[in-house]
CSV table of C-alpha atoms and ligand atoms in Angstrom, one decimal:
chain,number,residue,atom,x,y,z
A,1,UNK,CA,32.6,-14.1,3.0
A,2,UNK,CA,33.3,-10.6,1.9
A,3,UNK,CA,36.4,-11.7,0.1
A,4,UNK,CA,34.6,-14.4,-1.8
A,5,UNK,CA,32.0,-11.8,-2.8
A,6,UNK,CA,34.7,-9.5,-4.1
A,7,UNK,CA,36.4,-12.3,-6.0
A,8,UNK,CA,33.1,-13.3,-7.6
A,9,UNK,CA,32.6,-9.7,-8.8
A,10,UNK,CA,36.1,-9.8,-10.3
A,11,UNK,CA,35.3,-12.9,-12.2
A,12,UNK,CA,32.0,-11.4,-13.4
A,13,UNK,CA,33.8,-8.3,-14.6
A,14,UNK,CA,36.5,-10.4,-16.4
A,15,UNK,CA,33.9,-12.7,-17.9
A,16,UNK,CA,31.8,-9.8,-19.3
A,17,UNK,CA,34.9,-8.5,-21.1
A,18,UNK,CA,35.6,-11.9,-22.6
A,19,UNK,CA,31.9,-12.3,-23.6
A,20,UNK,CA,32.0,-9.0,-25.4
A,21,UNK,CA,35.1,-10.0,-27.3
A,22,UNK,CA,34.4,-13.6,-28.1
A,23,UNK,CA,30.7,-13.9,-27.7
A,24,UNK,CA,28.9,-15.6,-24.8
A,25,UNK,CA,28.5,-19.0,-26.5
A,26,UNK,CA,32.0,-19.2,-27.7
A,27,UNK,CA,33.6,-18.4,-24.3
A,28,UNK,CA,34.2,-21.5,-22.2
A,29,UNK,CA,34.9,-21.8,-18.5
A,30,UNK,CA,38.6,-22.5,-19.2
A,31,UNK,CA,38.7,-19.4,-21.4
A,32,UNK,CA,37.2,-17.3,-18.7
A,33,UNK,CA,39.5,-18.7,-16.1
A,34,UNK,CA,42.5,-18.3,-18.4
A,35,UNK,CA,41.7,-14.6,-19.0
A,36,UNK,CA,41.7,-14.1,-15.2
A,37,UNK,CA,44.9,-16.0,-14.7
A,38,UNK,CA,43.2,-18.7,-12.6
A,39,UNK,CA,42.6,-22.4,-13.0
A,40,UNK,CA,39.2,-23.7,-14.2
A,41,UNK,CA,39.1,-25.8,-11.0
A,42,UNK,CA,39.4,-22.7,-8.9
A,43,UNK,CA,36.7,-20.8,-10.9
A,44,UNK,CA,34.3,-23.7,-10.2
A,45,UNK,CA,34.7,-22.9,-6.5
A,46,UNK,CA,32.9,-19.7,-7.3
A,47,UNK,CA,30.5,-20.6,-10.1
A,48,UNK,CA,29.3,-24.1,-10.8
A,49,UNK,CA,28.4,-23.4,-14.4
A,50,UNK,CA,28.5,-20.7,-17.1
A,51,UNK,CA,24.8,-20.2,-16.6
A,52,UNK,CA,25.3,-19.4,-13.0
A,53,UNK,CA,28.0,-16.9,-13.9
A,54,UNK,CA,25.8,-15.3,-16.5
A,55,UNK,CA,23.0,-15.0,-13.9
A,56,UNK,CA,25.4,-13.3,-11.5
A,57,UNK,CA,26.5,-11.0,-14.3
A,58,UNK,CA,23.0,-9.8,-15.1
A,59,UNK,CA,22.4,-9.1,-11.4
A,60,UNK,CA,25.6,-7.2,-11.2
A,61,UNK,CA,24.7,-5.1,-14.2
A,62,UNK,CA,21.2,-4.5,-12.9
A,63,UNK,CA,22.6,-3.4,-9.6
A,64,UNK,CA,25.2,-1.2,-11.2
A,65,UNK,CA,22.5,0.8,-13.1
A,66,UNK,CA,20.1,0.7,-10.2
A,67,UNK,CA,22.5,2.4,-7.8
A,68,UNK,CA,23.0,5.2,-10.2
A,69,UNK,CA,19.3,5.6,-11.0
A,70,UNK,CA,18.4,5.5,-7.4
A,71,UNK,CA,20.5,8.7,-6.9
A,72,UNK,CA,18.5,10.3,-9.6
A,73,UNK,CA,15.3,9.2,-8.0
A,74,UNK,CA,16.3,10.6,-4.7
A,75,UNK,CA,17.2,14.0,-6.2
A,76,UNK,CA,14.6,16.8,-6.2
A,77,UNK,CA,14.8,17.3,-10.0
A,78,UNK,CA,11.8,17.4,-12.3
A,79,UNK,CA,10.9,14.3,-14.4
A,80,UNK,CA,12.3,16.1,-17.5
A,81,UNK,CA,15.7,16.5,-15.8
A,82,UNK,CA,15.6,13.0,-14.4
A,83,UNK,CA,15.0,11.6,-17.9
A,84,UNK,CA,18.1,13.3,-19.1
A,85,UNK,CA,20.1,11.9,-16.1
A,86,UNK,CA,18.9,8.4,-16.8
A,87,UNK,CA,19.7,8.6,-20.5
A,88,UNK,CA,23.2,9.9,-19.5
A,89,UNK,CA,23.8,7.1,-17.1
A,90,UNK,CA,22.8,4.5,-19.7
A,91,UNK,CA,24.9,6.1,-22.5
A,92,UNK,CA,27.9,6.6,-20.2
A,93,UNK,CA,27.7,3.0,-19.1
A,94,UNK,CA,27.5,2.0,-22.8
A,95,UNK,CA,30.6,4.1,-23.5
A,96,UNK,CA,32.7,3.3,-20.5
A,97,UNK,CA,31.6,-0.3,-19.8
A,98,UNK,CA,30.3,-1.4,-23.2
A,99,UNK,CA,30.5,-5.1,-22.1
A,100,UNK,CA,27.7,-4.5,-19.6
A,101,UNK,CA,25.1,-3.1,-22.0
A,102,UNK,CA,26.3,-5.6,-24.6
A,103,UNK,CA,25.6,-8.5,-22.3
A,104,UNK,CA,22.3,-7.1,-21.3
A,105,UNK,CA,21.1,-6.7,-24.9
A,106,UNK,CA,22.8,-9.6,-26.7
A,107,UNK,CA,22.9,-12.2,-24.0
A,108,UNK,CA,20.2,-11.5,-21.4
A,109,UNK,CA,17.4,-10.3,-23.8
A,110,UNK,CA,18.3,-12.8,-26.6
A,111,UNK,CA,19.0,-16.0,-24.7
A,112,UNK,CA,16.3,-16.4,-22.2
A,113,UNK,CA,17.0,-20.1,-21.8
A,114,UNK,CA,20.2,-19.3,-20.0
A,115,UNK,CA,18.2,-17.5,-17.4
A,116,UNK,CA,15.0,-19.6,-17.1
A,117,UNK,CA,16.1,-21.4,-14.0
A,118,UNK,CA,17.2,-18.9,-11.4
A,119,UNK,CA,16.4,-15.7,-13.2
A,120,UNK,CA,12.6,-16.3,-13.6
A,121,UNK,CA,10.7,-13.4,-15.0
A,122,UNK,CA,12.6,-10.2,-14.3
A,123,UNK,CA,13.8,-11.2,-10.9
A,124,UNK,CA,17.5,-10.8,-11.7
A,125,UNK,CA,17.0,-7.3,-13.0
A,126,UNK,CA,14.6,-6.5,-10.2
A,127,UNK,CA,16.8,-3.7,-8.7
A,128,UNK,CA,17.0,-1.9,-12.0
A,129,UNK,CA,13.3,-2.3,-12.8
A,130,UNK,CA,12.3,-1.1,-9.3
A,131,UNK,CA,14.2,2.1,-9.8
A,132,UNK,CA,12.6,2.7,-13.2
A,133,UNK,CA,9.2,2.0,-11.6
A,134,UNK,CA,9.8,4.5,-8.9
A,135,UNK,CA,10.9,7.1,-11.5
A,136,UNK,CA,7.6,6.5,-13.5
A,137,UNK,CA,5.4,6.4,-10.4
A,138,UNK,CA,6.7,9.7,-9.1
A,139,UNK,CA,6.5,11.3,-12.5
A,140,UNK,CA,2.8,10.4,-12.6
A,141,UNK,CA,2.1,11.4,-9.0
A,142,UNK,CA,3.7,14.8,-9.7
A,143,UNK,CA,1.6,15.1,-12.8
A,144,UNK,CA,4.6,15.4,-15.1
A,145,UNK,CA,4.2,12.1,-16.9
A,146,UNK,CA,1.0,10.7,-18.5
A,147,UNK,CA,-0.6,7.8,-16.6
A,148,UNK,CA,-0.5,4.6,-18.6
A,149,UNK,CA,0.5,0.9,-18.4
A,150,UNK,CA,4.0,0.3,-17.1
A,151,UNK,CA,5.2,-1.7,-20.0
A,152,UNK,CA,4.1,0.8,-22.7
A,153,UNK,CA,6.2,3.5,-21.0
A,154,UNK,CA,9.1,1.1,-20.1
A,155,UNK,CA,9.3,-0.2,-23.7
A,156,UNK,CA,9.4,3.2,-25.1
A,157,UNK,CA,12.1,4.4,-22.8
A,158,UNK,CA,14.3,1.4,-22.7
A,159,UNK,CA,13.7,0.2,-26.2
A,160,UNK,CA,14.8,3.5,-27.5
A,161,UNK,CA,18.0,3.6,-25.4
A,162,UNK,CA,18.7,0.0,-26.3
A,163,UNK,CA,18.3,0.7,-30.0
A,164,UNK,CA,20.6,3.7,-29.9
A,165,UNK,CA,23.3,1.7,-27.9
A,166,UNK,CA,22.9,-1.1,-30.4
A,167,UNK,CA,23.6,1.2,-33.3
A,168,UNK,CA,26.5,2.7,-31.4
A,169,UNK,CA,27.9,-0.8,-30.8
A,170,UNK,CA,27.7,-1.6,-34.5
A,171,UNK,CA,29.5,1.7,-35.2
A,172,UNK,CA,26.6,3.0,-37.2
A,173,UNK,CA,26.2,6.3,-35.4
A,174,UNK,CA,27.9,9.2,-37.2
A,175,UNK,CA,28.3,11.2,-33.9
A,176,UNK,CA,29.5,10.4,-30.4
A,177,UNK,CA,26.8,8.7,-28.3
A,178,UNK,CA,26.7,11.6,-25.7
A,179,UNK,CA,25.8,14.1,-28.4
A,180,UNK,CA,22.4,12.5,-28.7
A,181,UNK,CA,21.5,12.8,-25.0
A,182,UNK,CA,19.7,16.1,-25.2
A,183,UNK,CA,17.5,15.3,-28.2
A,184,UNK,CA,16.7,11.8,-27.1
A,185,UNK,CA,15.7,13.0,-23.6
A,186,UNK,CA,13.5,15.6,-25.1
A,187,UNK,CA,11.9,13.0,-27.4
A,188,UNK,CA,11.2,10.7,-24.4
A,189,UNK,CA,9.8,13.5,-22.4
A,190,UNK,CA,7.5,14.5,-25.2
A,191,UNK,CA,6.3,11.0,-25.6
A,192,UNK,CA,5.7,10.3,-21.9
A,193,UNK,CA,4.9,13.8,-20.6
A,194,UNK,CA,1.4,14.8,-19.8
B,1,UNK,CA,-22.9,-5.6,42.8
B,2,UNK,CA,-21.4,-2.3,41.8
B,3,UNK,CA,-23.9,0.3,40.7
B,4,UNK,CA,-24.7,0.1,37.0
B,5,UNK,CA,-23.1,2.7,34.8
B,6,UNK,CA,-25.4,5.0,33.0
B,7,UNK,CA,-25.0,5.3,29.2
B,8,UNK,CA,-26.3,8.0,27.0
B,9,UNK,CA,-26.5,7.7,23.2
B,10,UNK,CA,-26.9,11.1,21.5
B,11,UNK,CA,-27.4,11.1,17.7
B,12,UNK,CA,-26.3,14.2,15.7
B,13,UNK,CA,-26.6,14.0,11.9
B,14,UNK,CA,-26.8,10.2,11.7
B,15,UNK,CA,-28.2,7.5,9.6
B,16,UNK,CA,-28.7,5.3,12.7
B,17,UNK,CA,-26.5,2.5,11.3
B,18,UNK,CA,-24.3,2.5,14.4
B,19,UNK,CA,-27.3,2.2,16.6
B,20,UNK,CA,-28.6,-0.7,14.5
B,21,UNK,CA,-25.2,-2.4,14.3
B,22,UNK,CA,-25.2,-2.6,18.1
B,23,UNK,CA,-28.3,-4.7,18.0
B,24,UNK,CA,-26.3,-7.4,16.2
B,25,UNK,CA,-24.1,-8.1,19.2
B,26,UNK,CA,-24.6,-11.8,20.2
B,27,UNK,CA,-24.6,-11.0,23.9
B,28,UNK,CA,-26.6,-7.9,23.8
B,29,UNK,CA,-29.0,-9.1,26.5
B,30,UNK,CA,-26.2,-9.8,28.9
B,31,UNK,CA,-24.8,-6.4,28.1
B,32,UNK,CA,-28.1,-4.7,28.7
B,33,UNK,CA,-28.3,-6.3,32.2
B,34,UNK,CA,-25.0,-4.7,33.2
B,35,UNK,CA,-25.8,-1.1,32.0
B,36,UNK,CA,-28.6,1.4,32.0
B,37,UNK,CA,-29.4,3.6,29.1
B,38,UNK,CA,-30.4,7.1,30.0
B,39,UNK,CA,-31.3,7.1,26.4
B,40,UNK,CA,-30.7,5.0,23.2
B,41,UNK,CA,-32.8,5.5,20.1
B,42,UNK,CA,-33.6,1.8,19.8
B,43,UNK,CA,-33.1,0.1,23.2
B,44,UNK,CA,-35.1,0.3,26.4
B,45,UNK,CA,-34.1,3.5,28.2
B,46,UNK,CA,-34.8,5.3,31.4
B,47,UNK,CA,-36.0,8.5,29.6
B,48,UNK,CA,-37.5,9.4,26.3
B,49,UNK,CA,-35.7,11.9,24.0
B,50,UNK,CA,-38.4,14.5,24.8
B,51,UNK,CA,-37.7,14.2,28.5
B,52,UNK,CA,-34.0,14.6,27.9
B,53,UNK,CA,-34.5,17.6,25.7
B,54,UNK,CA,-36.7,19.2,28.3
B,55,UNK,CA,-34.6,18.5,31.3
B,56,UNK,CA,-31.1,17.7,30.3
B,57,UNK,CA,-29.6,20.4,32.5
B,58,UNK,CA,-30.5,18.3,35.5
B,59,UNK,CA,-29.2,15.1,34.1
B,60,UNK,CA,-25.8,13.3,34.0
B,61,UNK,CA,-24.4,10.1,32.5
B,62,UNK,CA,-21.2,8.1,33.0
B,63,UNK,CA,-20.4,7.3,29.4
B,64,UNK,CA,-21.6,9.6,26.6
B,65,UNK,CA,-21.8,8.0,23.2
B,66,UNK,CA,-22.0,10.4,20.2
B,67,UNK,CA,-23.3,9.2,16.9
B,68,UNK,CA,-23.3,11.1,13.7
B,69,UNK,CA,-21.6,14.2,12.4
B,70,UNK,CA,-21.7,17.4,14.5
B,71,UNK,CA,-23.5,20.2,12.7
B,72,UNK,CA,-23.0,23.8,14.0
B,73,UNK,CA,-26.7,24.9,13.7
B,74,UNK,CA,-28.4,21.6,14.6
B,75,UNK,CA,-31.1,21.8,17.2
B,76,UNK,CA,-34.0,19.6,18.4
B,77,UNK,CA,-37.1,21.1,20.0
B,78,UNK,CA,-35.2,24.4,20.2
B,79,UNK,CA,-32.3,22.8,22.1
B,80,UNK,CA,-28.9,23.4,20.5
B,81,UNK,CA,-27.3,20.0,20.2
B,82,UNK,CA,-23.9,21.6,20.8
B,83,UNK,CA,-25.1,22.9,24.2
B,84,UNK,CA,-26.5,19.6,25.2
B,85,UNK,CA,-23.3,17.7,24.2
B,86,UNK,CA,-21.2,20.1,26.1
B,87,UNK,CA,-23.4,19.7,29.2
B,88,UNK,CA,-23.0,15.9,29.3
B,89,UNK,CA,-19.4,16.0,28.2
B,90,UNK,CA,-18.5,18.0,31.3
B,91,UNK,CA,-19.8,15.6,33.8
B,92,UNK,CA,-19.3,12.2,32.2
B,93,UNK,CA,-16.2,10.2,32.7
B,94,UNK,CA,-15.8,9.0,29.1
B,95,UNK,CA,-16.9,10.1,25.7
B,96,UNK,CA,-17.1,7.7,22.8
B,97,UNK,CA,-17.5,8.9,19.3
B,98,UNK,CA,-19.4,6.0,17.8
B,99,UNK,CA,-18.8,5.6,14.0
B,100,UNK,CA,-16.9,7.5,11.4
B,101,UNK,CA,-19.2,10.5,11.2
B,102,UNK,CA,-18.9,11.4,14.9
B,103,UNK,CA,-15.1,10.8,14.7
B,104,UNK,CA,-14.1,12.6,11.6
B,105,UNK,CA,-17.3,13.9,10.0
B,106,UNK,CA,-17.6,11.0,7.5
B,107,UNK,CA,-20.2,10.9,4.8
B,108,UNK,CA,-22.5,13.5,6.4
B,109,UNK,CA,-19.7,16.2,6.5
B,110,UNK,CA,-19.6,16.0,2.7
B,111,UNK,CA,-23.0,17.8,2.8
B,112,UNK,CA,-22.0,21.1,4.3
B,113,UNK,CA,-19.1,23.2,5.6
B,114,UNK,CA,-20.5,23.4,9.1
B,115,UNK,CA,-20.2,19.6,9.8
B,116,UNK,CA,-17.4,17.6,11.4
B,117,UNK,CA,-16.5,15.0,13.9
B,118,UNK,CA,-16.2,15.8,17.6
B,119,UNK,CA,-12.4,16.4,17.6
B,120,UNK,CA,-11.5,15.9,13.9
B,121,UNK,CA,-12.6,17.3,10.6
B,122,UNK,CA,-11.1,14.6,8.4
B,123,UNK,CA,-7.5,14.5,9.5
B,124,UNK,CA,-7.6,18.0,10.9
B,125,UNK,CA,-7.7,18.3,14.7
B,126,UNK,CA,-10.4,20.7,15.9
B,127,UNK,CA,-10.3,23.0,19.0
B,128,UNK,CA,-14.1,23.2,19.8
B,129,UNK,CA,-14.2,20.4,22.3
B,130,UNK,CA,-10.6,20.1,23.1
B,131,UNK,CA,-11.2,20.3,26.9
B,132,UNK,CA,-12.7,16.9,26.5
B,133,UNK,CA,-10.1,15.4,24.3
B,134,UNK,CA,-8.4,13.4,27.0
B,135,UNK,CA,-11.6,11.7,28.0
B,136,UNK,CA,-12.6,10.9,24.4
B,137,UNK,CA,-12.2,7.6,22.6
B,138,UNK,CA,-12.8,7.3,18.9
B,139,UNK,CA,-14.6,4.2,17.5
B,140,UNK,CA,-14.8,4.9,13.8
B,141,UNK,CA,-16.4,2.5,11.3
B,142,UNK,CA,-19.3,2.8,9.0
B,143,UNK,CA,-20.8,1.4,11.0
B,144,UNK,CA,-18.6,0.5,13.9
B,145,UNK,CA,-18.4,-3.2,14.8
B,146,UNK,CA,-20.7,-3.9,17.7
B,147,UNK,CA,-18.1,-6.0,19.4
B,148,UNK,CA,-15.8,-2.9,19.7
B,149,UNK,CA,-18.6,-0.8,21.3
B,150,UNK,CA,-19.5,-3.4,23.8
B,151,UNK,CA,-16.0,-4.4,24.7
B,152,UNK,CA,-14.8,-0.8,25.1
B,153,UNK,CA,-17.8,0.1,27.3
B,154,UNK,CA,-17.2,-3.0,29.4
B,155,UNK,CA,-13.5,-2.3,29.7
B,156,UNK,CA,-14.1,1.3,30.7
B,157,UNK,CA,-16.7,0.3,33.3
B,158,UNK,CA,-14.2,-2.1,34.8
B,159,UNK,CA,-11.6,0.7,35.0
B,160,UNK,CA,-9.4,-0.9,32.4
B,161,UNK,CA,-7.0,1.3,30.4
B,162,UNK,CA,-7.0,1.3,26.6
B,163,UNK,CA,-3.9,2.3,24.7
B,164,UNK,CA,-4.9,4.7,22.0
B,165,UNK,CA,-3.4,5.9,18.7
B,166,UNK,CA,-3.2,9.6,17.6
B,167,UNK,CA,-6.9,9.6,16.5
B,168,UNK,CA,-7.7,8.2,20.0
B,169,UNK,CA,-8.7,4.9,18.5
B,170,UNK,CA,-8.1,1.9,20.8
B,171,UNK,CA,-5.1,0.1,19.5
B,172,UNK,CA,-6.5,-3.3,20.5
B,173,UNK,CA,-9.0,-2.9,17.6
B,174,UNK,CA,-7.4,-0.3,15.4
B,175,UNK,CA,-3.7,-1.2,15.8
B,176,UNK,CA,-4.1,-3.7,13.0
B,177,UNK,CA,-5.0,-3.3,9.4
B,178,UNK,CA,-8.0,-4.8,7.8
B,179,UNK,CA,-5.6,-6.8,5.7
B,180,UNK,CA,-4.5,-8.7,8.9
B,181,UNK,CA,-6.4,-12.0,8.8
B,182,UNK,CA,-7.9,-11.6,5.3
B,183,UNK,CA,-8.5,-15.0,3.7
B,184,UNK,CA,-7.0,-13.6,0.5
B,185,UNK,CA,-3.5,-12.9,2.0
B,186,UNK,CA,-1.7,-15.5,-0.1
B,187,UNK,CA,-2.9,-13.8,-3.3
B,188,UNK,CA,-1.5,-10.6,-2.0
B,189,UNK,CA,1.8,-12.1,-1.0
B,190,UNK,CA,2.4,-13.7,-4.3
B,191,UNK,CA,1.0,-10.8,-6.3
B,192,UNK,CA,-1.7,-12.5,-8.1
B,193,UNK,CA,-3.5,-9.6,-9.6
B,194,UNK,CA,-6.5,-11.5,-10.8
B,195,UNK,CA,-9.7,-11.1,-8.9
B,196,UNK,CA,-13.2,-11.5,-10.2
B,197,UNK,CA,-16.1,-10.3,-8.2
B,198,UNK,CA,-18.1,-13.1,-6.7
B,199,UNK,CA,-15.2,-15.5,-6.4
B,200,UNK,CA,-13.1,-16.7,-3.5
B,201,UNK,CA,-9.8,-16.3,-5.2
B,202,UNK,CA,-7.6,-13.2,-5.8
B,203,UNK,CA,-6.7,-10.1,-3.9
B,204,UNK,CA,-8.5,-6.8,-4.6
B,205,UNK,CA,-5.5,-4.6,-3.9
B,206,UNK,CA,-4.4,-4.4,-7.5
B,207,UNK,CA,-7.6,-3.7,-9.5
B,208,UNK,CA,-10.6,-3.4,-7.3
B,209,UNK,CA,-9.7,-0.7,-4.8
B,210,UNK,CA,-9.1,-2.7,-1.6
B,211,UNK,CA,-7.9,-0.4,1.1
B,212,UNK,CA,-7.3,-3.1,3.6
B,213,UNK,CA,-3.5,-2.8,3.7
B,214,UNK,CA,-3.7,0.7,4.9
B,215,UNK,CA,-6.9,0.9,6.8
B,216,UNK,CA,-7.0,0.4,10.6
B,217,UNK,CA,-9.5,-2.2,11.8
B,218,UNK,CA,-10.0,-5.7,12.9
B,219,UNK,CA,-12.7,-6.7,10.5
B,220,UNK,CA,-10.8,-9.8,9.5
B,221,UNK,CA,-10.1,-10.8,13.1
B,222,UNK,CA,-13.4,-10.0,14.7
B,223,UNK,CA,-15.7,-11.1,12.0
B,224,UNK,CA,-19.0,-9.5,11.2
B,225,UNK,CA,-21.9,-11.4,12.8
B,226,UNK,CA,-19.2,-13.9,13.7
B,227,UNK,CA,-19.1,-15.2,10.2
B,228,UNK,CA,-17.4,-13.0,7.6
B,229,UNK,CA,-16.0,-9.7,6.4
B,230,UNK,CA,-16.2,-7.6,3.3
B,231,UNK,CA,-12.9,-8.8,1.9
B,232,UNK,CA,-13.5,-12.4,2.7
B,233,UNK,CA,-16.7,-12.4,0.6
B,234,UNK,CA,-15.0,-10.5,-2.2
B,235,UNK,CA,-15.9,-6.9,-1.6
B,236,UNK,CA,-13.0,-4.5,-1.3
B,237,UNK,CA,-12.4,-2.7,2.0
B,238,UNK,CA,-13.4,0.9,1.6
B,239,UNK,CA,-11.4,2.1,4.5
B,240,UNK,CA,-14.4,3.2,6.5
B,241,UNK,CA,-12.4,3.6,9.7
B,242,UNK,CA,-10.1,6.2,8.3
B,243,UNK,CA,-10.2,10.0,8.3
B,244,UNK,CA,-10.5,10.3,4.5
B,245,UNK,CA,-13.6,8.1,4.2
B,246,UNK,CA,-15.5,8.1,2.0
B,247,UNK,CA,-13.2,8.5,-1.0
B,248,UNK,CA,-14.2,8.2,-4.6
B,249,UNK,CA,-13.9,5.4,-7.1
B,250,UNK,CA,-14.3,2.8,-4.3
B,251,UNK,CA,-14.1,-0.2,-6.6
B,252,UNK,CA,-11.0,0.8,-8.5
B,253,UNK,CA,-7.4,0.9,-7.5
B,254,UNK,CA,-5.8,4.1,-8.5
B,255,UNK,CA,-2.5,3.4,-10.2
B,256,UNK,CA,0.5,5.3,-11.6
B,257,UNK,CA,2.0,3.5,-14.5
B,258,UNK,CA,0.6,0.3,-13.2
B,259,UNK,CA,1.9,0.8,-9.7
B,260,UNK,CA,-0.7,1.2,-6.9
B,261,UNK,CA,-0.8,4.8,-5.9
B,262,UNK,CA,-1.2,3.9,-2.2
B,263,UNK,CA,0.9,1.2,-0.7
B,264,UNK,CA,0.6,-0.9,2.5
B,265,UNK,CA,0.8,1.1,5.6
B,266,UNK,CA,4.4,2.2,6.4
B,267,UNK,CA,5.9,0.2,3.5
B,268,UNK,CA,8.3,2.3,1.3
B,269,UNK,CA,7.9,2.2,-2.5
B,270,UNK,CA,11.3,0.6,-2.9
B,271,UNK,CA,10.6,-2.1,-0.4
B,272,UNK,CA,7.2,-2.9,-1.9
B,273,UNK,CA,8.3,-2.9,-5.5
B,274,UNK,CA,11.4,-5.0,-4.8
B,275,UNK,CA,9.3,-7.7,-3.1
B,276,UNK,CA,6.6,-7.5,-5.7
B,277,UNK,CA,9.2,-7.9,-8.5
B,278,UNK,CA,10.5,-11.1,-6.9
B,279,UNK,CA,7.0,-12.5,-6.2
B,280,UNK,CA,5.8,-11.8,-9.7
B,281,UNK,CA,8.7,-13.6,-11.3
B,282,UNK,CA,7.2,-17.0,-10.2
B,283,UNK,CA,4.1,-18.7,-11.4
B,284,UNK,CA,2.5,-20.7,-8.7
B,285,UNK,CA,-0.2,-22.9,-10.3
B,286,UNK,CA,-2.3,-23.4,-7.2
B,287,UNK,CA,-3.2,-19.7,-7.1
B,288,UNK,CA,-4.5,-19.8,-10.7
B,289,UNK,CA,-7.0,-22.6,-10.0
B,290,UNK,CA,-10.4,-22.1,-8.4
B,291,UNK,CA,-10.4,-23.3,-4.8
B,292,UNK,CA,-13.6,-25.2,-5.2
B,293,UNK,CA,-12.7,-26.7,-8.6
B,294,UNK,CA,-12.4,-30.5,-8.9
B,295,UNK,CA,-8.9,-31.8,-8.8
B,296,UNK,CA,-7.7,-33.6,-11.9
C,1,SF4,S1,-8.3,-8.3,-0.5
C,1,SF4,FE1,-7.6,-6.5,0.6
C,1,SF4,S2,-7.5,-7.1,2.8
C,1,SF4,FE2,-7.6,-9.0,1.5
C,1,SF4,S3,-5.5,-9.6,1.1
C,1,SF4,FE3,-6.1,-8.3,-0.6
C,1,SF4,S4,-5.4,-6.2,0.1
C,1,SF4,FE4,-5.5,-7.5,1.9
C,2,SF4,S1,-13.7,-4.0,5.7
C,2,SF4,FE1,-13.0,-1.9,5.6
C,2,SF4,S2,-14.8,-0.8,4.8
C,2,SF4,FE2,-15.6,-2.8,5.5
C,2,SF4,S3,-16.2,-2.4,7.6
C,2,SF4,FE3,-14.1,-3.1,7.7
C,2,SF4,S4,-12.8,-1.1,7.7
C,2,SF4,FE4,-14.9,-0.7,7.0
């Protein structure tokens, strides 16, 4: 069981790299299998379709980010400091594992039909959303963040980061992504703070 | 037949709703045959209040029921209520604080600093009557459900033991939450936020201030007048059995960025939000139709 799980993750990681290089729609199951040095038949033992693989990929990314944000949530820091930590996590992931954020922005958010059966609503990114909700809720409870609708705050925070990472991916940013962390965190805090 | 137990109902600062509520018990007549009231403000009693005030030092009772918030300076006919309570508390075998005011201070304690429940001021434990703590049982509610009063008195008279929680509330009635048994449970489970006052559908947790998931009580298991409960008819639970009652903004759910500020009893934020996220992802048509609407 455990072994199968590990193997599935290896396939997801390999597939994400291929999607980033070739694009999701242009990558076929034989391509994915080939890039991992396995046969298509064997890959089908793990995933019955490319959609199923894509859905596992988005859960994997959601969980990857959630584990890291959870650590931030469990720290005793102020909301201002937590914002900076979350921005850092997001940007470092974009720098070190660009295929993840790329998949999230270009595939998950842009091709909802791939996810309609199995990833209804936000269920496949639930772990990530839960941690963001906890961050927001605690910020309001501690009177550091202004109380408002979840999506107005979420859109501001994640839309901003997504936009920056998109520019970074298109090589349109003149400076290294990390060099923007401080100012961006300050902007988010000023927008969401009380 | 064993000798009838003698009950005494002493009102402090009270609105009398608990006394009235008792009159709604369907077997009140039967109950009355098994007990004597030394005094009750509405039921046939062995003595009048005047007689008790004049001669209380020579009197005793088996079960003392206290209704209403205690008030330091309160006296009737020159008798300090506090002295009288202490006198009966010493000799009786059980004390019941009937209703939320007698238990934690409730609505009356909002009117002055010198008011509280018998052993609690809100959540705070008091020392004043601590000698009697072990013989006290709390029956909060605004008002308390008559079934609880009658059943607890009957159980005590028969020598039964009642497991109690830290506020000394019998777990048999207060070990549940008001949410248990609510007819709107499915709407809660599947996170259907929509609720319109006056309708059968929807859960009031998300918008309309229902405190049922974190308030102790069996309102949805032992129905009021045997028929219904607040939440079943579409009125949010205001948490009248709890130490913080009455809170403000009773018909509105306090939220932080859209997330309810108070979550079901003992459920962590992460657990609640994870489950809610999954439930919200699915649209179940049945829950979006009126129950009494014609089928297509
Ligand atoms: S209305 Fe209140 S008691 Fe009923 S299901 Fe919703 S939260 Fe629970
Ligand atoms: S439903 Fe809630 S407010 Fe109403 S009587 Fe029961 S515990 Fe009290």
